Amino acid sequence: MTVVHTVPDLVALQQRAADRAAARAGGADRLRGHIVCDGLVRIFKTDGVEVVALQGLDLVVDRGELLAIVGASGSGKSTMLNILSGLDVPTAGIARVAGYDLLTMSAKKRLRYRRHTVGFVWQQTTRNLLSYLTAAENVALPMRLAGRRGRAARRRSAELLDLVGVGHCADRRPAAMSGGEQQRCAVAVAVANDPEVLFADEPTGELDENTAAEVFAALRTINAELGVTVVVVTHDQAVATQVRRTVAIRDGRTASEVRRSARLGADGVEELVTEEYAVLDRTGRMQLPAAFVDALALRDRVRLTLEPDHVQVFPGFAGERKEEP
Ligand SMILES: Nc1ncnc2c1ncn2[C@@H]1O[C@H](COP(=O)(O)OP(=O)(O)OP(=O)(O)O)[C@@H](O)[C@H]1O
């Protein structure tokens, strides 16, 4: 499936984010696998009933990437995010962020991880900002808690609000700001202490399309200017147009990926090409995109043939009669 859009600035932004992240990490060799989930399993037990929320999820995010994770309600997005943010512990598998092993880390290390390594933006603005503080005070608060006060902290607070485009709101309390302004301010709060990774859970869930695009622009700016790895979790498929890579989760597994890359068109104008990939796990299992399954009415079994450079998938067995509807 190949769709061509003309969005030239995303490529430049992504390159800048990668360069900044490489400089921050001290070399390109440390760029791989900033976030790694391998065979991640989370089973919840309630009243003797087991719910398998994640059933062997695989995911690798490079340092400096801006990635969207999409999935329907109940697909396991929040479970994964809770694990990656250090709020929950997986049942089995590997979960590693910025060198921290999330399965085995001590309570003390977990606290340090949550305070200094990761930042969060939640869907509910009330969870992101304190209502009785101004935007500037909200951004300064995590710095104060980390022992950073005075003029330098105030300057950084003003710079971050400018960076996400809400410098004009510095002296306003959340009630005097729009939903989009509040979320952009929340992005500034989340990166106040210079985290390596920013997790955003449905940050645009309560916003209209245009305002959501402004919040995404703020996330892109943070990614590009500060080199922070950004992971946005959402059920909104339209988000794919806002990032270079989108990973789809289905039934607690990574199902497919959409990647956008730059290509020079026939007219010499740079185009962004969108390609869809299925994710192959270590045992060779993969999930076909739902649209492909529907288009060819694939059911029960498919026939596979190995070609020199690809695999073909056909409906049913060779010579099998099509079932009556
Ligand atoms: N604490 C829990 N106890 C029992 N089951 C749970 C718990 N948390 C999640 N689940 C189950 O795990 C599965 C995945 O849930 P999860 O909240 O991760 O999905 P989601 O993709 O984030 O959905 P949504 O978009 O609605 O938030 C669901 O079947 C859910 O009911």
Tab-separated table of N, CA, C and O and ligand atoms in Angstrom, residues 44 46 51 53 71-80 202 235, ligand 1:
chain	number	residue	atom	x	y	z
A	44	PHE	N	-3.247	-10.194	33.911
A	44	PHE	CA	-3.956	-9.709	35.098
A	44	PHE	C	-4.812	-10.848	35.640
A	44	PHE	O	-5.453	-11.569	34.856
A	46	THR	N	-8.006	-11.472	38.082
A	46	THR	CA	-9.054	-10.908	38.927
A	46	THR	C	-10.126	-11.970	39.160
A	46	THR	O	-10.649	-12.536	38.211
A	51	VAL	N	-6.631	-12.408	32.548
A	51	VAL	CA	-6.748	-11.614	31.313
A	51	VAL	C	-5.339	-11.388	30.785
A	51	VAL	O	-4.480	-10.842	31.481
A	53	ALA	N	-3.316	-9.274	28.821
A	53	ALA	CA	-3.382	-7.947	28.197
A	53	ALA	C	-2.280	-7.766	27.156
A	53	ALA	O	-2.497	-7.141	26.126
A	71	GLY	N	-3.996	1.699	18.419
A	71	GLY	CA	-4.678	0.431	18.668
A	71	GLY	C	-6.072	0.707	19.179
A	71	GLY	O	-6.330	1.742	19.809
A	72	ALA	N	-6.969	-0.237	18.934
A	72	ALA	CA	-8.355	-0.088	19.380
A	72	ALA	C	-8.414	-0.182	20.902
A	72	ALA	O	-7.445	-0.588	21.542
A	73	SER	N	-9.563	0.175	21.454
A	73	SER	CA	-9.765	0.082	22.894
A	73	SER	C	-9.593	-1.376	23.335
A	73	SER	O	-10.114	-2.288	22.709
A	74	GLY	N	-8.784	-1.589	24.384
A	74	GLY	CA	-8.578	-2.946	24.899
A	74	GLY	C	-7.433	-3.688	24.234
A	74	GLY	O	-7.160	-4.849	24.556
A	75	SER	N	-6.702	-3.033	23.319
A	75	SER	CA	-5.620	-3.724	22.598
A	75	SER	C	-4.352	-3.855	23.447
A	75	SER	O	-3.446	-4.597	23.074
A	76	GLY	N	-4.276	-3.109	24.549
A	76	GLY	CA	-3.111	-3.245	25.432
A	76	GLY	C	-2.212	-2.027	25.486
A	76	GLY	O	-1.143	-2.068	26.092
A	77	LYS	N	-2.660	-0.904	24.905
A	77	LYS	CA	-1.826	0.303	24.843
A	77	LYS	C	-1.473	0.826	26.249
A	77	LYS	O	-0.316	1.074	26.541
A	78	SER	N	-2.508	0.968	27.082
A	78	SER	CA	-2.264	1.535	28.418
A	78	SER	C	-1.417	0.593	29.257
A	78	SER	O	-0.552	1.043	30.022
A	79	THR	N	-1.665	-0.719	29.102
A	79	THR	CA	-0.876	-1.708	29.848
A	79	THR	C	0.604	-1.547	29.489
A	79	THR	O	1.472	-1.514	30.367
A	80	MET	N	0.887	-1.410	28.199
A	80	MET	CA	2.263	-1.259	27.748
A	80	MET	C	2.876	0.039	28.284
A	80	MET	O	3.990	0.051	28.795
A	202	GLU	N	-2.698	9.433	24.861
A	202	GLU	CA	-3.852	10.118	24.270
A	202	GLU	C	-3.798	11.629	24.530
A	202	GLU	O	-4.769	12.203	25.019
A	235	HIS	N	-5.658	6.051	20.070
A	235	HIS	CA	-6.523	5.186	19.267
A	235	HIS	C	-6.820	5.868	17.930
A	235	HIS	O	-7.484	5.314	17.076
B	1	LIG	N1	-5.891	-3.971	36.134
B	1	LIG	C1	-6.482	-4.796	35.260
B	1	LIG	N2	-7.117	-5.913	35.688
B	1	LIG	C2	-7.702	-6.764	34.816
B	1	LIG	N3	-7.714	-6.589	33.474
B	1	LIG	C3	-7.095	-5.486	32.980
B	1	LIG	C4	-6.461	-4.534	33.845
B	1	LIG	N4	-5.938	-3.537	33.072
B	1	LIG	C5	-6.239	-3.851	31.789
B	1	LIG	N5	-6.928	-5.018	31.734
B	1	LIG	C6	-7.414	-5.686	30.505
B	1	LIG	O1	-6.321	-5.821	29.622
B	1	LIG	C7	-6.726	-5.566	28.269
B	1	LIG	C8	-5.921	-4.408	27.691
B	1	LIG	O2	-6.309	-3.217	28.360
B	1	LIG	P1	-5.623	-1.788	28.104
B	1	LIG	O3	-6.247	-0.823	29.069
B	1	LIG	O4	-4.152	-1.921	28.131
B	1	LIG	O5	-6.096	-1.465	26.610
B	1	LIG	P2	-6.054	-0.055	25.824
B	1	LIG	O6	-5.622	-0.383	24.442
B	1	LIG	O7	-5.237	0.926	26.576
B	1	LIG	O8	-7.574	0.384	25.829
B	1	LIG	P3	-8.184	1.886	25.955
B	1	LIG	O9	-7.836	2.587	24.671
B	1	LIG	O10	-9.645	1.636	26.103
B	1	LIG	O11	-7.567	2.501	27.164
B	1	LIG	C9	-8.221	-5.314	28.319
B	1	LIG	O12	-8.887	-6.533	28.067
B	1	LIG	C10	-8.447	-4.873	29.752
B	1	LIG	O13	-9.762	-5.194	30.173
